[in-house]
Short mmCIF file of C-alpha atoms and ligand atoms in Angstrom, two decimals:
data_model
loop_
_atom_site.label_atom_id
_atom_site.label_comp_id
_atom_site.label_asym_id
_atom_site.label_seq_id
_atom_site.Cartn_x
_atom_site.Cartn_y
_atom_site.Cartn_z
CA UNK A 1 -143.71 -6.27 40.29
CA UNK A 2 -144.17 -9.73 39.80
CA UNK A 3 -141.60 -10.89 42.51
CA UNK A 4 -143.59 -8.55 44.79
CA UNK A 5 -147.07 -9.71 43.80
CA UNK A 6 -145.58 -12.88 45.10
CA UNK A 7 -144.13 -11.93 48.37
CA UNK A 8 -147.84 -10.50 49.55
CA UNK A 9 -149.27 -13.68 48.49
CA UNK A 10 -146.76 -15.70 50.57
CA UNK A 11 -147.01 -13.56 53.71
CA UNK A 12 -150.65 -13.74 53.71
CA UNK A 13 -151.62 -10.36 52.54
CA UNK A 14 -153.73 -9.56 48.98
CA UNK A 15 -154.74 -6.64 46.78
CA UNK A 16 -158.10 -7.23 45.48
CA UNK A 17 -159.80 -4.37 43.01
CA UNK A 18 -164.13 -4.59 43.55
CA UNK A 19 -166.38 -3.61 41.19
CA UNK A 20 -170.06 -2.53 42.05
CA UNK A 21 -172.55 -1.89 39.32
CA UNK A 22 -175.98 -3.30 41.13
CA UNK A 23 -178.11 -0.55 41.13
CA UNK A 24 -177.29 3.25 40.37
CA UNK A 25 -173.67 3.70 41.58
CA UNK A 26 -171.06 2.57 39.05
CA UNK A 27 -168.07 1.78 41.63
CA UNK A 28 -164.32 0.47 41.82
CA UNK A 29 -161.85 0.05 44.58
CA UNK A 30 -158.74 -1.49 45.72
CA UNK A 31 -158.35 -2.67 49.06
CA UNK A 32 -155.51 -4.70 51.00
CA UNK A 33 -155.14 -6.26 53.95
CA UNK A 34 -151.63 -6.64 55.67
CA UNK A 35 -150.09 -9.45 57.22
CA UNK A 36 -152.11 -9.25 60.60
CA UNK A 37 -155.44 -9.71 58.29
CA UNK A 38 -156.72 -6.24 58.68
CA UNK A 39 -157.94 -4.54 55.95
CA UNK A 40 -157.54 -1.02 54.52
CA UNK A 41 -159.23 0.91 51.33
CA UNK A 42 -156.24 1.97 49.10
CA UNK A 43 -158.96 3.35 46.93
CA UNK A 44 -162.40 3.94 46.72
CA UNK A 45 -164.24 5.80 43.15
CA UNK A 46 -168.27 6.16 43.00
CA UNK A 47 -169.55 7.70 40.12
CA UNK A 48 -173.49 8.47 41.35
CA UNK A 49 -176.15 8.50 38.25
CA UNK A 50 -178.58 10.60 40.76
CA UNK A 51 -178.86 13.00 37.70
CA UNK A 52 -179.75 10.43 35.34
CA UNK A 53 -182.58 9.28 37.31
CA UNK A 54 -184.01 12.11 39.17
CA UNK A 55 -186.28 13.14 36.50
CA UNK A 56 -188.11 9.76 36.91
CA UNK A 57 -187.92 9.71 40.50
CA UNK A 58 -186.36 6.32 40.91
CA UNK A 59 -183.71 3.87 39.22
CA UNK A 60 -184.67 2.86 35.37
CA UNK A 61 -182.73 -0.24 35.00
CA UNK A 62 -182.21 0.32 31.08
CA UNK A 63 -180.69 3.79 31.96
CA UNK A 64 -178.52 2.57 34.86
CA UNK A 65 -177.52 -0.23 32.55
CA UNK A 66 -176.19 1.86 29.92
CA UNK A 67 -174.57 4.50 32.35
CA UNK A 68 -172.52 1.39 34.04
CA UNK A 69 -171.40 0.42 30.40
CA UNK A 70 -170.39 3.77 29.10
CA UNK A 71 -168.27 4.51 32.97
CA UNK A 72 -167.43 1.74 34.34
CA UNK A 73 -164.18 1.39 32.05
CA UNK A 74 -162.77 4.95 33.47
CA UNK A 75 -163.83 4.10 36.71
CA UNK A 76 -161.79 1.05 37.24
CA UNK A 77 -158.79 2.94 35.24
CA UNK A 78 -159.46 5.42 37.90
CA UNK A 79 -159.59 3.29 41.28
CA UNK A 80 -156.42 1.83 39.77
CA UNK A 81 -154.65 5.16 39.40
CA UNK A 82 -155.48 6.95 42.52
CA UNK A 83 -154.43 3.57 44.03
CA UNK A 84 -150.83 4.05 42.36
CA UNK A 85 -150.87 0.56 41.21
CA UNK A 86 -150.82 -1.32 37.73
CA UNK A 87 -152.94 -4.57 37.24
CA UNK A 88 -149.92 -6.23 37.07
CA UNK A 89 -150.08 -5.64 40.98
CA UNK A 90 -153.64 -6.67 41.50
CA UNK A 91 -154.13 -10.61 43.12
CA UNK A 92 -158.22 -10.84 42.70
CA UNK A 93 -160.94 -9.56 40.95
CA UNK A 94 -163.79 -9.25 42.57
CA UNK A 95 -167.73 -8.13 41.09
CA UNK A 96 -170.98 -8.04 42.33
CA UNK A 97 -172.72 -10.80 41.05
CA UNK A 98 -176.38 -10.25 42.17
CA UNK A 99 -178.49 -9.41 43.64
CA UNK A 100 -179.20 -6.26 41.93
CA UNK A 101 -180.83 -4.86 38.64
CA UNK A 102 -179.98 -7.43 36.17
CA UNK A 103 -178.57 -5.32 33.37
CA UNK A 104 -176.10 -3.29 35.84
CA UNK A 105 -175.00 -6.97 37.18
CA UNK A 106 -173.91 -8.04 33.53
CA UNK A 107 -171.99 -4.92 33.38
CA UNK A 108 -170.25 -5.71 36.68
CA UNK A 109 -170.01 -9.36 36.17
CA UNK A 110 -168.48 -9.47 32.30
CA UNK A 111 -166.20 -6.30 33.10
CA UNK A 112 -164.51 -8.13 36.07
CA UNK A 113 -164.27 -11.82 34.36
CA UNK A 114 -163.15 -10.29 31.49
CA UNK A 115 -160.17 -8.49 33.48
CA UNK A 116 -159.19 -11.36 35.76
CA UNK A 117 -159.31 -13.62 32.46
CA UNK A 118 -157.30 -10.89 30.60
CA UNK A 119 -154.52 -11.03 33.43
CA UNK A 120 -155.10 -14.96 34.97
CA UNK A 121 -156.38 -13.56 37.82
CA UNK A 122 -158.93 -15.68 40.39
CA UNK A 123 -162.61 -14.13 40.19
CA UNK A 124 -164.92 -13.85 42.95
CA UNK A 125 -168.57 -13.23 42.04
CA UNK A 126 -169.98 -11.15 44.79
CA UNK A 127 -173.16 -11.13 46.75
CA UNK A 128 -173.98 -7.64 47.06
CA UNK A 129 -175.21 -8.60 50.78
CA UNK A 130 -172.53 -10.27 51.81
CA UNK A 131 -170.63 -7.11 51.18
CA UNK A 132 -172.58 -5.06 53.33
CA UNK A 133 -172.59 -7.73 56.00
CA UNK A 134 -168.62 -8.01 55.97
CA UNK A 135 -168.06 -4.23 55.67
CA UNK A 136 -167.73 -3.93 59.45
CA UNK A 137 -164.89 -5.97 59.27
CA UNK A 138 -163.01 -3.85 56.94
CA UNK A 139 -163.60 -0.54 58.95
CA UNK A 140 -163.59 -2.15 62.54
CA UNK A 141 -162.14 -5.45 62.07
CA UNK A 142 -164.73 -7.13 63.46
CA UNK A 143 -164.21 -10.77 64.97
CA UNK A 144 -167.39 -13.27 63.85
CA UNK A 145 -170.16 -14.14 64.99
CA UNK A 146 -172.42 -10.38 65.50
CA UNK A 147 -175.77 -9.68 64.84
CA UNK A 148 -176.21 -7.76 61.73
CA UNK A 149 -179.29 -5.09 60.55
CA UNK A 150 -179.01 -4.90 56.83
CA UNK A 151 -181.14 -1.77 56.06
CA UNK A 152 -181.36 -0.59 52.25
CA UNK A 153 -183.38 0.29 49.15
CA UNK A 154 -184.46 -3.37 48.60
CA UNK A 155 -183.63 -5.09 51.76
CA UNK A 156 -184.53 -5.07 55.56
CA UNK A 157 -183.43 -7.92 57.52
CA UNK A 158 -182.31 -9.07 61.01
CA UNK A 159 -179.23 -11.66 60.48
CA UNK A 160 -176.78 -13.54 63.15
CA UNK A 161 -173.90 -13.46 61.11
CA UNK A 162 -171.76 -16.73 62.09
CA UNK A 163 -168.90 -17.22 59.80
CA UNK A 164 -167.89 -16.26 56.57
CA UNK A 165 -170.89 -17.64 53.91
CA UNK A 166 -172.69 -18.41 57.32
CA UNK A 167 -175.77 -16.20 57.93
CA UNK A 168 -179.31 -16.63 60.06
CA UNK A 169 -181.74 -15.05 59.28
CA UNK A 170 -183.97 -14.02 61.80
CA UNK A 171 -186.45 -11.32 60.65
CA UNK A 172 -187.19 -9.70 57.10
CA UNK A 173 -189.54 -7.21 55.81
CA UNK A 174 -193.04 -8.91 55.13
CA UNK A 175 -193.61 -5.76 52.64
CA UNK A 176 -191.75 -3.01 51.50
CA UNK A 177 -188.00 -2.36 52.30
CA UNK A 178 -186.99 0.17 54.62
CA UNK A 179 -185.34 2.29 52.15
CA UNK A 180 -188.34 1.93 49.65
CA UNK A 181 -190.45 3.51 52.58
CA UNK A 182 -188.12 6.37 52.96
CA UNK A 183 -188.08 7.02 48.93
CA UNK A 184 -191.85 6.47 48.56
CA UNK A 185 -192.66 8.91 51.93
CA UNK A 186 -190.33 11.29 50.58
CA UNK A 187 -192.12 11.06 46.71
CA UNK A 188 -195.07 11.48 48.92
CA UNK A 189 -194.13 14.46 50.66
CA UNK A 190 -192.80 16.03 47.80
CA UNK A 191 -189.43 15.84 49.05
CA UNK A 192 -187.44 14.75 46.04
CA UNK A 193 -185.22 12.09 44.73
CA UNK A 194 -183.44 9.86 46.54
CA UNK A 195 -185.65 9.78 49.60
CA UNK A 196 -183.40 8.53 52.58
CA UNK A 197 -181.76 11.70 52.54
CA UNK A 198 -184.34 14.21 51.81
CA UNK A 199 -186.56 12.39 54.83
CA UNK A 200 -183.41 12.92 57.41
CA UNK A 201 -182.90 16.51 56.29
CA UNK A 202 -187.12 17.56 56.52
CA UNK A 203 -187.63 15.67 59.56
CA UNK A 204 -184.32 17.73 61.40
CA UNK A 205 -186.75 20.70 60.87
CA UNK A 206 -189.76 18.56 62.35
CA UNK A 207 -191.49 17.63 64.75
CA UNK A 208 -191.97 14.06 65.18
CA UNK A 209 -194.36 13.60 68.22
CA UNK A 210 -197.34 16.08 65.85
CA UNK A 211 -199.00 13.10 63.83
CA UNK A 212 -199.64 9.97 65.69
CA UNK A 213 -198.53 6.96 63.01
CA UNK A 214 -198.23 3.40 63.32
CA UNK A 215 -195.26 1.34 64.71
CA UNK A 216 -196.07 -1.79 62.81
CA UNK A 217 -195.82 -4.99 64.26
CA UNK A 218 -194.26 -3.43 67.29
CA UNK A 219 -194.34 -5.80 70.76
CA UNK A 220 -194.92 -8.36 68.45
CA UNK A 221 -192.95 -11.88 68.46
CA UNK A 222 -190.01 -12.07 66.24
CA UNK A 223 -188.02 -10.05 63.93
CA UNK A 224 -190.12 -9.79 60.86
CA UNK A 225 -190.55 -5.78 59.46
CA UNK A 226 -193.75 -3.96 57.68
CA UNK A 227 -193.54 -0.71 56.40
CA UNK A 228 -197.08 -0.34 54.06
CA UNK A 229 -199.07 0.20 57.21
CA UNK A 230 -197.01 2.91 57.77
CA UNK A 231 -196.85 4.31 54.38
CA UNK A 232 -200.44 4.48 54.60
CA UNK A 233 -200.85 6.49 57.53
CA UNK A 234 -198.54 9.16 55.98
CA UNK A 235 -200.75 9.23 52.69
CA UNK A 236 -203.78 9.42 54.84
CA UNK A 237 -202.30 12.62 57.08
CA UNK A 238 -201.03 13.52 53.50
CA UNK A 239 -204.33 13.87 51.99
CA UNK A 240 -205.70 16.29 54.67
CA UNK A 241 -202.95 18.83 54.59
CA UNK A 242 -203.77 21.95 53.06
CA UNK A 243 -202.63 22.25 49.29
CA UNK A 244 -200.01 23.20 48.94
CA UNK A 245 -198.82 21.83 52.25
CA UNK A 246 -197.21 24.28 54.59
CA UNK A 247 -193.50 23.57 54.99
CA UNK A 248 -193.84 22.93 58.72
CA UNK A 249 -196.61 19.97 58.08
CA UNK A 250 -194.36 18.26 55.83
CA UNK A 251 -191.82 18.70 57.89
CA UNK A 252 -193.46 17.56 61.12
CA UNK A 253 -194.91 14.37 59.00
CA UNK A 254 -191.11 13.33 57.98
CA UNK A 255 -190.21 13.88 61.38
CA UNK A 256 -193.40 11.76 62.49
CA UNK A 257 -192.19 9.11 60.23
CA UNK A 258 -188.94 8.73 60.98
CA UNK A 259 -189.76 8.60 64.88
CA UNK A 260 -192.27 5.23 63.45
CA UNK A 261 -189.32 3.22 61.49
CA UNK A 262 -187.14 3.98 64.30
CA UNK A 263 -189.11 2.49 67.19
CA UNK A 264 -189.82 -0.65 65.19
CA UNK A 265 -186.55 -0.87 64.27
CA UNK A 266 -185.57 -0.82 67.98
CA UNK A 267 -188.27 -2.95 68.72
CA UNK A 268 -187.74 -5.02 66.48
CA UNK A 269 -183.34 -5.45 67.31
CA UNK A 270 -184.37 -6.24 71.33
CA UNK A 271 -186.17 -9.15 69.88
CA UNK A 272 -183.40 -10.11 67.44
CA UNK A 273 -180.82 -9.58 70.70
CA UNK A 274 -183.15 -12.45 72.65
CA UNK A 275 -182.68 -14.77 69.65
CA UNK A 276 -179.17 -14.41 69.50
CA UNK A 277 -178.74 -14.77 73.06
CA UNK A 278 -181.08 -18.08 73.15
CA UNK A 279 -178.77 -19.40 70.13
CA UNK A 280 -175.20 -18.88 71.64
CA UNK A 281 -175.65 -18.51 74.82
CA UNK A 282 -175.15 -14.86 75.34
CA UNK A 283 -175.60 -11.77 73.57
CA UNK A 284 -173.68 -10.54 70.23
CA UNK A 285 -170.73 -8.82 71.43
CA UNK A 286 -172.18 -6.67 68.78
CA UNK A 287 -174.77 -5.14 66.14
CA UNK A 288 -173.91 -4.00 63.11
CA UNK A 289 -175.92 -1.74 60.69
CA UNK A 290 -175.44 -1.81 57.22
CA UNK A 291 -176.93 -0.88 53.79
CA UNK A 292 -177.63 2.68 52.74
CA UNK A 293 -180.06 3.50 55.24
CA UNK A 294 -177.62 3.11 57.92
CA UNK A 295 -176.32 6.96 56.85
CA UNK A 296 -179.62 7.84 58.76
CA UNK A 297 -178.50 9.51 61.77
CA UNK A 298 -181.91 9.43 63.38
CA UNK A 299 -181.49 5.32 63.21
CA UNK A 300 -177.85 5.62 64.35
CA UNK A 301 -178.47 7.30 67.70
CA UNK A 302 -182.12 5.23 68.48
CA UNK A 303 -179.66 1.72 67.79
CA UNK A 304 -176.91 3.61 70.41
CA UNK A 305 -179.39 3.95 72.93
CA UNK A 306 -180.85 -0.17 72.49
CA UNK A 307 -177.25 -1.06 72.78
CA UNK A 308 -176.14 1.10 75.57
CA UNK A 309 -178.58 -0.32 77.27
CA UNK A 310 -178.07 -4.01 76.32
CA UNK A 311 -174.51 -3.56 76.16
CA UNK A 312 -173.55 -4.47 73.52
CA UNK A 313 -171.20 -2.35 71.14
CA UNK A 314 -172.81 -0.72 67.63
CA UNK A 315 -170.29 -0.84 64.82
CA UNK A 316 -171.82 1.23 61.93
CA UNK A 317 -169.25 1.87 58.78
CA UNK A 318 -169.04 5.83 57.66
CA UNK A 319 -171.56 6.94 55.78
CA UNK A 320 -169.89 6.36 52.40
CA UNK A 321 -169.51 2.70 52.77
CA UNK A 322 -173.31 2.11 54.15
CA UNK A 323 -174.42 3.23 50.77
CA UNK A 324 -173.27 1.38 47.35
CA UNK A 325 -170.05 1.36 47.41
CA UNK A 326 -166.70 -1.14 45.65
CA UNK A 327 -164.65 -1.23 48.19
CA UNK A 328 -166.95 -3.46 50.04
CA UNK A 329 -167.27 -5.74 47.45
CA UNK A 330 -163.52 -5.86 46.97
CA UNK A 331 -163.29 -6.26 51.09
CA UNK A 332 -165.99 -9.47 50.31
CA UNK A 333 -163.80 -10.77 47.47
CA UNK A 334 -160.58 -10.54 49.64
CA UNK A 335 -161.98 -12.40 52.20
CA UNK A 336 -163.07 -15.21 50.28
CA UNK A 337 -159.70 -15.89 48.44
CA UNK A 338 -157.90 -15.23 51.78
CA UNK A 339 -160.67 -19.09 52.78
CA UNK A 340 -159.45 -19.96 49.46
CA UNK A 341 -162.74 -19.46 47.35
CA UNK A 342 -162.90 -18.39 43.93
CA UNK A 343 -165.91 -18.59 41.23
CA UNK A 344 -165.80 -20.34 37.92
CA UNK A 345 -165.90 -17.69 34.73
CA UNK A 346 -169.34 -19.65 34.33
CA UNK A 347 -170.84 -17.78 36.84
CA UNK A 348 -174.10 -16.33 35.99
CA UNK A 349 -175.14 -13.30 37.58
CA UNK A 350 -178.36 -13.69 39.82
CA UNK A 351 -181.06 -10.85 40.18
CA UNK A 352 -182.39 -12.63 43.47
CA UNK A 353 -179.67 -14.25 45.58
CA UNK A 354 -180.76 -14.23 49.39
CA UNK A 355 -177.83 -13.89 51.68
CA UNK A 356 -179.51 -16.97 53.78
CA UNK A 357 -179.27 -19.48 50.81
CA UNK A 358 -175.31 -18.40 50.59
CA UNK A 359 -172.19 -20.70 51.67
CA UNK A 360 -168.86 -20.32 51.99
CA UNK A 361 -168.16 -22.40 49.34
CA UNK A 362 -169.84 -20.96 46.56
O1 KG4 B 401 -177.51 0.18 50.14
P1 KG4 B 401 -177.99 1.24 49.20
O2 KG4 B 401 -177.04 2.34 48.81
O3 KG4 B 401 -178.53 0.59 47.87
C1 KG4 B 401 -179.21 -0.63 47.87
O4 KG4 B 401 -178.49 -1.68 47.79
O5 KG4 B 401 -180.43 -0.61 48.04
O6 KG4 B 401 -179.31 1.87 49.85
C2 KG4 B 401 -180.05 2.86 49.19
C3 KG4 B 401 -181.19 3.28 50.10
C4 KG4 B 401 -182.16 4.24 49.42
O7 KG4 B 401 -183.48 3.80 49.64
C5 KG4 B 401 -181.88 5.56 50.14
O8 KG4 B 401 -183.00 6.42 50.18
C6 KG4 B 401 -181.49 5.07 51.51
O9 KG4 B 401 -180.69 3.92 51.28
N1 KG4 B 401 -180.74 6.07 52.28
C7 KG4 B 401 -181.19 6.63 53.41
C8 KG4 B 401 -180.22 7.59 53.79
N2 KG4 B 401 -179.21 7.57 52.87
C9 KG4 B 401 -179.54 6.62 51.95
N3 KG4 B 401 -182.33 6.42 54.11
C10 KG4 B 401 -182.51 7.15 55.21
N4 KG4 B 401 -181.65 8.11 55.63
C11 KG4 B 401 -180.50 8.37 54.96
N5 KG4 B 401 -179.65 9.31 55.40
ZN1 ZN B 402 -176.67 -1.88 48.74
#
């Protein structure tokens, strides 16, 4: 084992097990990459604590705290068995490190120090962004610089992602996340917990040109998002449904405010295109779109049809590794040993860690 541990470190290729515990997903994976630097998931377990939460119709820290604490053991015992590999086998350790709920980051953090201390293996503390913003290269290895829409429960940002540790930021949400307007329409609407989904699967049944809504800050300047406007006009067209609202309303008002987030988003990418283009002289040979509301479909096809007609190429990862997920973290740990970075066992987990104020050296 040893001798072979060896041989993959001299011919450039690692096995790196990721651990995600930021929010409500406890999650660990193994992935590799082979001698010509491309990577591949040799495992991938995500244990969901939906149930655990659904009764208060969001996360509770304290509960997802716990639930990481009691699984997250199992889990790596489990992404380390369907792998077919021993720790002995394992060259990094990699754990999201922030940001994230605080109490799930401790989790992640001590659990993968302790391991890589355990076994004198390097540690890379994770930002949780960072692995969204690299998975592209893990499913489509994807050649720096591209422009990147990171899209989830507490982000939504435009970013011209340079170089490993390198990212410009070009646009963020002056409000609420994207995601966080999905889950709050959807509490609205009656349409259950969590809300990305539930939105997607009304608005199928809707239609989306019946309530006029707000595109905010569309045809504006820059890349910058706001979703409360919008949230507000949905309460508002909310309030004057009958009670209880027909099925077809709420449909029709999902559908009405998916159509909104999707023309800003669009909007708000050609923008993010020209600022690329004025900063490298040409456009991103492509955009990627990660983070958990990158499953939506709706988004998917409205950022094909702004590329197709920019051409430039859209790279979005499967649906299972937009949302939380380990191997991405593991991919994000790889990568950083593979520049030679590790972090010191010091490292203290960080519930606010913009991906702007990151380097490749940290
Ligand atoms: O990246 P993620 O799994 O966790 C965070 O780091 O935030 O993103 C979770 C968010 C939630 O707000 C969820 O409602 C949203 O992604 N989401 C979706 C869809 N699937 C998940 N939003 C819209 N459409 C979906 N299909
Ligand atoms: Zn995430």
């Amino acid at each position: 084992m040893q001798t072979r541990a060896c041989i993959l470190r001299y011919i450039g290729s690692m096995i790196v097990l990721g651990i995600e515990t930021s929010c409500d997903e406890t999650a660990a994976a193994i992935v590799r990459d082979d001698d010509t630097g491309a990577g591949k998931i040799v495992s991938n377990v995500v244990l969901s604590q939906l149930d655990d939460h659904r009764a208060f119709g969001g996360v509770v820290p304290e509960i997802a705290a716990r639930a990481h604490l009691e699984h997250l053991d199992a889990i790596v015992a489990r992404a380390l068995d369907e792998a077919g590999l021993d720790l002995a086998e394992i060259d990094g350790i990699a754990a999201t490190a922030g940001p994230g709920l605080i109490g799930g980051v401790h989790v992640g953090t001590i659990t993968g120090k302790a391991i890589a201390s355990a076994r004198g293996l390097p540690f890379v503390a994770v930002n949780h962004l960072e692995a969204h913003a690299l998975t592209a290269r893990l499913t489509n290895d994807l050649a720096f610089p591209y422009l990147l829409l990171l899209v989830s429960g507490g982000h939504c940002q435009l970013l011209a992602v340079e170089a490993l540790g390198q990212y410009t930021l070009l646009g963020t949400t002056i409000d609420d996340a994207i995601g966080e307007a999905f889950d709050k329409t959807a509490k609205l609407l009656g349409l259950g917990f969590p809300g990305g989904p539930a939105v997607q699967e009304a608005a199928a049944h809707g239609d989306p040109k019946r309530f006029s809504l707000p595109r905010p800050l569309k045809g504006r300047e820059g890349c910058d998002f706001s979703f409360s406007g919008l949230k507000t006009a949905v309460r508002q067209a909310a309030l004057k449904l009958d009670d209880p609202a027909p099925r077809q309303d709420i449909h029709d008002l999902a559908a009405g405010f998916q159509a909104a987030v999707c023309d800003t988003v669009a909007d708000r990418c050609r923008n993010a295109f020209d600022l690329f283009a004025q900063a490298h002289d040409g456009d991103p040979p492509a955009l990627v779109a990660a983070g958990g509301v990158a499953a939506n479909l709706a988004l998917r096809e409205t950022l094909e049809t702004i590329c197709v007609a920019r051409g430039v190429a859209l790279v979005v990862p499967p649906p299972a590794l937009c949302t939380d997920n380990a191997a991405m973290v593991a991919w994000a740990g790889l990568e950083r040993l593979r520049a030679g970075i590790t972090s010191p066992m010091d490292f203290r987990p960080r519930p606010r860690w913009p991906l702007a104020e990151l380097s490749a050296a940290e």
